[in-house]
Amino acid sequence: MDLLTAVEVIQAPLGETLPRLSEALAATIPHRAVAELSNCSFAPFKFRGESPGPTTADLDALRPFVPARGNWQGRAVMAGVEVPVVVLASEVTAPSALLVFLRTDDTALPDEVLAPAQALWDLVTAHMEGLRNEAVPATLAVSRAAAAARATTIADLGDAYGTALTSLLGVLRDRTVDDTTARSRAVDLAVTALVDLRSRAELERALTEERAGGAFDRLAESVRRVLRGRGVRLDLGTPGAEEGADRGLPTEVASTASAVVRSTVHAMLDDQRGVRRVHIAWKVAGTVLKATVRDDGPGTLSCGSLDVRRVAERLGPLGGGAEVDAVPGWGTTVTIEIPLGPAETPREDPLTVLGARELEVLGQLARGRRNREIAGELHISESTVKFHVAKILEKLGVTSRGEAAALAHEWGATAVR
């Protein structure tokens, strides 16, 4: 492995990073599959290789075995099967980013093999952390659109939930087990399943969210470094409980807010003269993170100064925006707002596929009337009513009159439309 290989891995599209890593290290670390658990806002959990693959909980359980910034070789349970693994941990991020190789044999690998692999993983992790902290627009768009880690974790939770229910039903249906024993086993299974589900939910939050107060503290420290040696005072409106300090922020929102605030501070200092004080604050208001940056400068900052620093470009993928209020002689205030989640897509009325007569029939059907009653009310034959009902069920994608009636009530078709 050489520097050119490292460059190829880093330059790959986000979705190709893990496959490129697998290919680059296949000769030195033979493996049948590889998995990643990191704080990448695009997808903290990734897997490539033969199925079934491990879960996020499987990978997280390996952390106690790995020394600080190092690697570990041994056997671990992955997807319910004990297999030999090699784990690389990078302390570039907190918690450490894990790269886990599922191997086919237990042959120990020497340090001269693992050291270059560790260096490559540290380099890739540092690159991904840079993309996250600087809120690169393309990365943000993929992160918000995909939310791959959340989907994966939800699937994991669903599988665990289904397995627990199946186990409970198996115990309760077993006629060879007396009631007392069955209840005891069912309680044990339920408690174990609940503990597992809660731990997985907590892991999902840890990977995809950051506490608002903690994110602000990191931002403040990075701004202090920007102001160091420039004779500019920094005032902080540190968020408290009322400002949502303990609220969880999606990692892409926290990273974007921090990057935009830093860019705004740079614009205030570089594009104006006489700035001696900068005030920064943010709070979570409902479903929006609102950040304000205020200076005591000449009040000449323009939106163009922010555009040059890609502020709008960074906020765009997350549906955010920034306003500049510059008052000559009094200073400038920049207000930044970022939604905590994607805007909900309005639901489309499913009844728009129905014709006028079909809507009339559906309205009668929703009132609980039978075909003969509908025919008399609408002055049509009963066979025509049956035809319309069949077409209604087909167009709405439902299998019963009851389901169709439920949609009618939900979307207001109980009256003639």
Coordinates of C-alpha atoms in Angstrom, one line a residue:
M1 CA 0.0 0.0 0.0
D2 CA 1.3 3.5 -0.9
L3 CA 0.2 7.1 -0.9
L4 CA -1.4 6.8 -4.3
T5 CA -3.7 4.1 -2.9
A6 CA -4.6 6.4 0.0
V7 CA -5.4 9.2 -2.5
E8 CA -7.6 6.9 -4.5
V9 CA -9.6 5.9 -1.4
I10 CA -10.0 9.5 -0.2
Q11 CA -11.1 10.8 -3.6
A12 CA -13.7 8.1 -4.1
P13 CA -17.4 9.1 -3.8
L14 CA -18.8 8.7 -0.2
G15 CA -20.6 5.5 -1.1
E16 CA -17.4 4.0 -2.5
T17 CA -15.1 4.7 0.4
L18 CA -15.6 1.4 2.2
P19 CA -15.3 -0.8 -1.0
R20 CA -12.1 1.0 -1.9
L21 CA -10.7 0.4 1.6
S22 CA -11.7 -3.3 1.3
E23 CA -9.9 -3.6 -2.1
A24 CA -6.8 -1.7 -0.9
L25 CA -6.4 -3.9 2.2
A26 CA -7.5 -7.3 0.8
A27 CA -4.0 -8.5 0.1
T28 CA -2.6 -7.7 3.5
I29 CA -5.7 -8.4 5.6
P30 CA -7.6 -11.2 3.8
H31 CA -11.3 -10.9 4.6
R32 CA -14.8 -12.0 3.4
A33 CA -16.5 -8.8 4.6
V34 CA -15.8 -5.4 6.2
A35 CA -17.9 -3.1 8.3
E36 CA -17.5 0.5 9.5
L37 CA -18.9 2.3 12.6
S38 CA -18.0 6.0 12.7
N39 CA -19.6 9.4 13.2
C40 CA -19.8 10.0 9.4
S41 CA -23.0 12.1 8.9
F42 CA -23.6 10.3 5.6
A43 CA -23.9 6.8 7.1
P44 CA -22.2 5.9 10.4
F45 CA -22.8 2.2 9.7
K46 CA -21.6 0.6 6.5
F47 CA -21.1 -3.0 5.4
R48 CA -19.6 -4.7 2.4
G49 CA -19.3 -8.4 1.9
E50 CA -21.2 -11.7 2.3
S51 CA -24.5 -11.6 4.1
P52 CA -25.6 -11.9 6.8
G53 CA -23.8 -8.8 8.0
P54 CA -23.2 -7.6 11.6
T55 CA -25.4 -5.0 13.3
T56 CA -24.4 -1.7 14.7
A57 CA -24.7 -3.3 18.2
D58 CA -22.3 -6.1 17.1
L59 CA -19.6 -3.5 16.2
D60 CA -20.1 -1.3 19.2
A61 CA -19.6 -4.3 21.5
L62 CA -16.0 -4.6 20.2
R63 CA -15.0 -1.2 21.7
P64 CA -13.9 -2.6 25.1
F65 CA -11.4 -5.0 23.4
V66 CA -9.6 -2.3 21.4
P67 CA -6.8 -0.3 23.0
A68 CA -6.7 3.4 22.6
R69 CA -5.7 4.2 19.1
G70 CA -4.8 0.7 18.1
N71 CA -6.1 -2.6 16.8
W72 CA -7.3 -5.9 18.1
Q73 CA -7.5 -9.4 16.7
G74 CA -9.7 -12.2 18.0
R75 CA -13.0 -13.9 17.7
A76 CA -16.3 -12.0 18.1
V77 CA -20.0 -12.7 17.5
M78 CA -21.2 -11.1 14.3
A79 CA -24.8 -11.6 13.2
G80 CA -25.1 -14.4 15.7
V81 CA -22.0 -16.3 14.6
E82 CA -18.6 -16.3 16.2
V83 CA -16.0 -15.4 13.6
P84 CA -12.4 -14.2 13.6
V85 CA -12.1 -10.4 13.2
V86 CA -9.5 -7.6 13.0
V87 CA -10.6 -4.3 14.4
L88 CA -8.9 -1.0 13.6
A89 CA -9.8 2.0 15.8
S90 CA -9.1 5.6 14.9
E91 CA -9.1 8.2 17.7
V92 CA -9.4 11.1 15.2
T93 CA -13.0 11.1 16.3
A94 CA -14.8 10.6 19.6
P95 CA -15.9 7.9 20.0
S96 CA -13.3 6.1 18.0
A97 CA -14.2 5.2 14.4
L98 CA -14.1 1.4 14.0
L99 CA -13.1 -0.6 10.8
V100 CA -13.9 -4.3 11.3
F101 CA -12.7 -7.1 9.0
L102 CA -14.5 -10.4 9.1
R103 CA -11.9 -13.0 8.3
T104 CA -12.0 -16.7 7.3
D105 CA -9.2 -17.9 9.5
D106 CA -7.5 -17.0 12.9
T107 CA -4.0 -16.5 11.6
A108 CA -2.5 -13.6 13.6
L109 CA -1.3 -10.7 11.5
P110 CA 2.0 -9.0 12.4
D111 CA 2.4 -5.3 13.3
E112 CA 4.1 -4.5 10.1
V113 CA 0.9 -5.4 8.3
L114 CA -1.5 -3.7 10.7
A115 CA 0.5 -0.5 11.1
P116 CA 0.0 0.7 7.4
A117 CA -3.7 -0.3 7.6
Q118 CA -4.1 1.7 10.8
A119 CA -2.4 4.7 9.2
L120 CA -4.8 4.5 6.2
W121 CA -7.8 4.2 8.4
D122 CA -6.7 7.3 10.4
L123 CA -6.2 9.2 7.2
V124 CA -9.6 8.3 5.9
T125 CA -11.3 9.1 9.2
A126 CA -9.5 12.5 9.4
H127 CA -10.7 13.3 5.8
M128 CA -14.4 12.4 6.7
E129 CA -14.2 14.4 9.9
G130 CA -13.0 17.4 7.9
L131 CA -15.9 17.0 5.5
R132 CA -18.3 16.9 8.4
N133 CA -16.8 19.9 10.3
E134 CA -16.6 22.1 7.2
A135 CA -20.1 21.1 6.1
V136 CA -19.3 20.5 2.5
P137 CA -22.5 21.0 0.6
A138 CA -22.4 17.8 -1.5
T139 CA -21.8 15.8 1.7
L140 CA -24.7 17.5 3.4
A141 CA -27.1 16.8 0.6
V142 CA -26.3 13.1 0.6
S143 CA -26.5 13.0 4.4
R144 CA -29.9 14.6 4.6
A145 CA -31.4 12.7 1.7
A146 CA -30.1 9.3 2.6
A147 CA -30.2 9.1 6.4
A148 CA -28.8 5.6 5.8
A149 CA -27.6 5.0 9.3
R150 CA -31.1 5.7 10.8
A151 CA -32.7 3.4 8.3
T152 CA -30.3 0.6 9.0
T153 CA -30.7 1.0 12.8
I154 CA -34.5 1.1 12.4
A155 CA -34.3 -2.1 10.4
D156 CA -32.1 -3.7 13.1
L157 CA -34.6 -2.7 15.8
G158 CA -37.5 -4.1 13.8
D159 CA -35.7 -7.4 13.4
A160 CA -34.9 -7.6 17.1
Y161 CA -38.5 -6.7 17.9
G162 CA -39.8 -9.4 15.6
T163 CA -37.5 -12.0 17.0
A164 CA -38.5 -11.1 20.6
L165 CA -42.2 -11.4 19.7
T166 CA -41.7 -14.7 17.9
S167 CA -39.8 -16.1 21.0
L168 CA -42.6 -14.9 23.3
L169 CA -45.3 -16.5 21.2
G170 CA -43.3 -19.7 21.0
V171 CA -43.1 -19.9 24.8
L172 CA -46.8 -19.0 25.3
R173 CA -48.0 -21.6 22.7
D174 CA -45.9 -24.4 24.0
R175 CA -48.5 -26.8 25.5
T176 CA -45.7 -28.9 27.2
V177 CA -44.8 -25.9 29.5
D178 CA -47.0 -25.1 32.6
D179 CA -48.4 -21.6 33.0
T180 CA -45.9 -20.6 35.8
T181 CA -42.9 -21.6 33.8
A182 CA -44.2 -20.0 30.6
R183 CA -44.9 -16.7 32.3
S184 CA -41.4 -16.8 33.8
R185 CA -39.7 -17.4 30.5
A186 CA -41.9 -14.8 28.8
V187 CA -40.9 -12.2 31.3
D188 CA -37.2 -13.0 30.9
L189 CA -37.5 -12.8 27.2
A190 CA -39.4 -9.5 27.3
V191 CA -36.9 -7.9 29.7
T192 CA -33.9 -9.0 27.6
A193 CA -35.5 -7.7 24.4
L194 CA -36.4 -4.4 26.0
V195 CA -32.8 -3.9 27.3
D196 CA -31.4 -4.8 23.8
L197 CA -33.8 -2.4 22.0
R198 CA -33.0 0.5 24.4
S199 CA -29.3 0.0 24.0
R200 CA -29.6 0.0 20.2
A201 CA -31.7 3.1 20.3
E202 CA -29.2 4.9 22.5
L203 CA -26.4 3.8 20.1
E204 CA -28.3 5.2 17.1
R205 CA -28.7 8.5 18.9
A206 CA -25.0 8.6 19.9
L207 CA -24.0 8.1 16.2
T208 CA -26.4 10.5 14.6
E209 CA -27.0 13.2 17.2
E210 CA -25.0 15.6 19.3
R211 CA -26.2 17.5 22.3
A212 CA -26.8 21.2 21.4
G213 CA -24.8 22.4 24.4
G214 CA -21.9 20.2 23.6
A215 CA -21.9 21.2 20.0
F216 CA -21.9 24.9 21.0
D217 CA -18.9 24.3 23.3
R218 CA -17.0 22.8 20.4
L219 CA -17.9 25.8 18.2
A220 CA -16.8 28.2 20.9
E221 CA -13.4 26.6 21.2
S222 CA -12.9 26.7 17.4
V223 CA -13.9 30.4 17.2
R224 CA -11.4 31.2 20.0
R225 CA -8.7 29.8 17.8
V226 CA -9.9 32.0 14.9
L227 CA -9.7 35.1 17.2
R228 CA -6.4 34.2 18.8
G229 CA -3.9 37.1 18.4
R230 CA -6.4 39.4 16.7
G231 CA -7.4 41.5 19.7
V232 CA -11.1 40.7 19.4
R233 CA -13.2 39.9 22.4
L234 CA -15.6 36.9 22.2
D235 CA -18.9 36.9 24.1
L236 CA -20.9 33.8 24.2
G237 CA -24.6 33.3 24.8
T238 CA -24.1 29.7 26.0
P239 CA -27.4 27.8 25.6
G240 CA -29.1 26.8 28.8
A241 CA -32.0 24.4 29.5
E242 CA -34.5 27.0 28.1
E243 CA -32.5 27.3 24.9
G244 CA -32.5 23.5 24.4
A245 CA -28.9 22.8 25.6
D246 CA -29.9 19.1 26.2
R247 CA -31.7 18.7 22.9
G248 CA -30.2 16.4 20.4
L249 CA -29.1 17.9 17.1
P250 CA -28.6 15.8 14.0
T251 CA -24.8 15.7 13.3
E252 CA -25.2 17.4 9.9
V253 CA -27.1 20.3 11.5
A254 CA -24.6 20.8 14.3
S255 CA -21.7 20.7 11.9
T256 CA -23.3 23.0 9.4
A257 CA -24.3 25.6 12.0
S258 CA -20.7 25.5 13.4
A259 CA -19.1 25.9 9.9
V260 CA -21.5 28.7 8.9
V261 CA -20.9 30.6 12.2
R262 CA -17.1 30.3 11.7
S263 CA -17.4 31.5 8.1
T264 CA -19.5 34.5 9.3
V265 CA -16.9 35.4 11.9
H266 CA -14.2 35.3 9.2
A267 CA -16.3 37.5 7.0
M268 CA -16.9 40.1 9.8
L269 CA -13.2 40.3 10.6
D270 CA -11.7 40.1 7.0
D271 CA -14.3 42.3 5.2
Q272 CA -14.6 45.1 7.8
R273 CA -12.3 47.2 9.9
G274 CA -12.6 48.1 13.5
V275 CA -14.3 45.0 14.8
R276 CA -13.4 44.6 18.5
R277 CA -16.1 42.3 19.8
V278 CA -18.1 39.3 18.5
H279 CA -21.1 37.8 20.2
I280 CA -22.3 34.3 19.3
A281 CA -25.4 32.5 20.6
W282 CA -27.7 29.7 19.5
K283 CA -30.8 28.0 20.7
V284 CA -33.2 25.3 19.7
A285 CA -36.6 26.8 19.1
G286 CA -39.2 24.1 18.3
T287 CA -37.8 22.2 15.3
V288 CA -35.3 24.9 14.3
L289 CA -31.7 25.7 15.4
K290 CA -31.3 29.4 15.5
A291 CA -27.8 30.9 15.7
T292 CA -26.9 34.6 15.9
V293 CA -23.5 36.3 15.3
R294 CA -23.2 40.0 16.1
D295 CA -20.2 42.4 15.9
D296 CA -19.5 45.9 16.9
G297 CA -18.0 46.9 13.6
P298 CA -18.9 49.6 11.1
G299 CA -22.0 47.8 9.9
T300 CA -20.9 47.4 6.3
L301 CA -21.1 43.6 5.9
S302 CA -23.1 42.4 2.9
C303 CA -24.7 39.2 1.8
G304 CA -22.1 38.9 -0.8
S305 CA -19.4 38.5 1.8
L306 CA -21.3 35.4 3.1
D307 CA -21.9 34.1 -0.5
V308 CA -18.1 34.1 -1.2
R309 CA -17.7 31.9 1.8
R310 CA -20.4 29.5 0.6
V311 CA -22.8 30.1 3.5
A312 CA -26.0 29.9 1.4
E313 CA -24.6 26.9 -0.5
R314 CA -24.0 25.1 2.8
L315 CA -27.4 25.9 4.2
G316 CA -29.3 25.0 1.1
P317 CA -29.2 21.2 1.3
L318 CA -30.6 21.4 4.9
G319 CA -33.4 23.9 4.0
G320 CA -31.7 26.6 6.1
G321 CA -31.1 30.3 5.5
A322 CA -29.2 33.3 6.8
E323 CA -30.2 37.0 7.1
V324 CA -27.8 39.9 7.4
D325 CA -28.9 43.0 9.3
A326 CA -26.1 45.7 8.9
V327 CA -26.6 49.1 10.5
P328 CA -23.8 51.6 9.6
G329 CA -22.0 52.8 12.6
W330 CA -23.7 50.2 14.9
G331 CA -22.6 46.8 13.7
T332 CA -23.9 43.7 12.0
T333 CA -26.1 40.9 13.1
V334 CA -26.3 37.6 11.1
T335 CA -29.2 35.3 11.9
I336 CA -28.9 31.7 10.8
E337 CA -31.8 29.2 11.0
I338 CA -31.6 25.5 10.2
P339 CA -34.5 23.0 10.4
L340 CA -33.6 20.0 12.6
G341 CA -35.1 17.6 10.1
P342 CA -36.2 17.5 6.5
A343 CA -39.5 19.2 5.7
E344 CA -42.4 16.8 5.6
T345 CA -43.7 16.0 2.1
P346 CA -47.4 16.8 2.0
R347 CA -49.5 13.6 1.6
E348 CA -51.2 13.3 -1.7
D349 CA -55.0 12.8 -1.6
P350 CA -55.4 9.1 -2.7
L351 CA -59.0 9.8 -3.8
T352 CA -57.9 12.0 -6.7
V353 CA -57.6 8.8 -8.8
L354 CA -61.4 8.3 -8.6
G355 CA -64.0 9.6 -11.0
A356 CA -67.1 11.6 -10.0
R357 CA -69.4 8.6 -10.0
E358 CA -66.9 6.5 -8.1
L359 CA -66.6 9.2 -5.4
E360 CA -70.4 9.2 -5.1
V361 CA -70.4 5.4 -4.6
L362 CA -67.5 5.7 -2.1
G363 CA -69.4 8.3 -0.1
Q364 CA -72.4 6.0 0.2
L365 CA -70.1 3.0 1.0
A366 CA -68.5 5.0 3.8
R367 CA -71.9 5.5 5.4
G368 CA -72.2 1.8 5.7
R369 CA -74.8 1.3 3.0
R370 CA -75.1 -1.9 1.0
N371 CA -75.0 -2.3 -2.7
R372 CA -78.8 -2.4 -3.0
E373 CA -79.2 0.8 -0.9
I374 CA -76.5 2.6 -2.9
A375 CA -78.2 1.6 -6.2
G376 CA -81.5 3.0 -5.0
E377 CA -79.9 6.2 -3.7
L378 CA -77.9 6.9 -6.9
H379 CA -80.6 5.5 -9.3
I380 CA -78.3 3.0 -10.9
S381 CA -78.4 -0.8 -11.1
E382 CA -76.9 -3.0 -8.4
S383 CA -74.6 -4.6 -10.9
T384 CA -73.3 -1.2 -11.8
V385 CA -72.6 -0.5 -8.1
K386 CA -70.7 -3.8 -7.8
F387 CA -68.6 -2.7 -10.8
H388 CA -67.9 0.7 -9.3
V389 CA -66.9 -0.8 -5.9
A390 CA -64.5 -3.2 -7.6
K391 CA -62.8 -0.3 -9.5
I392 CA -62.7 1.7 -6.3
L393 CA -60.9 -1.0 -4.4
E394 CA -58.5 -1.5 -7.3
K395 CA -57.6 2.2 -7.7
L396 CA -57.2 2.8 -4.0
G397 CA -55.0 -0.3 -3.6
V398 CA -57.1 -1.8 -0.8
T399 CA -58.7 -5.2 -0.4
S400 CA -61.9 -4.5 1.5
R401 CA -64.9 -2.1 1.7
G402 CA -63.8 -1.3 5.3
E403 CA -60.4 -0.1 4.2
A404 CA -62.0 2.0 1.4
A405 CA -64.4 3.5 3.9
A406 CA -61.6 4.4 6.3
L407 CA -59.8 6.3 3.5
A408 CA -63.1 8.0 2.7
H409 CA -63.5 9.2 6.2
E410 CA -59.8 10.3 6.4
W411 CA -60.0 12.3 3.2
G412 CA -63.5 13.7 3.6
A413 CA -65.4 11.7 1.0
T414 CA -68.4 11.0 3.2
A415 CA -70.1 13.9 1.5
V416 CA -70.6 14.1 -2.2
R417 CA -67.5 15.8 -3.7

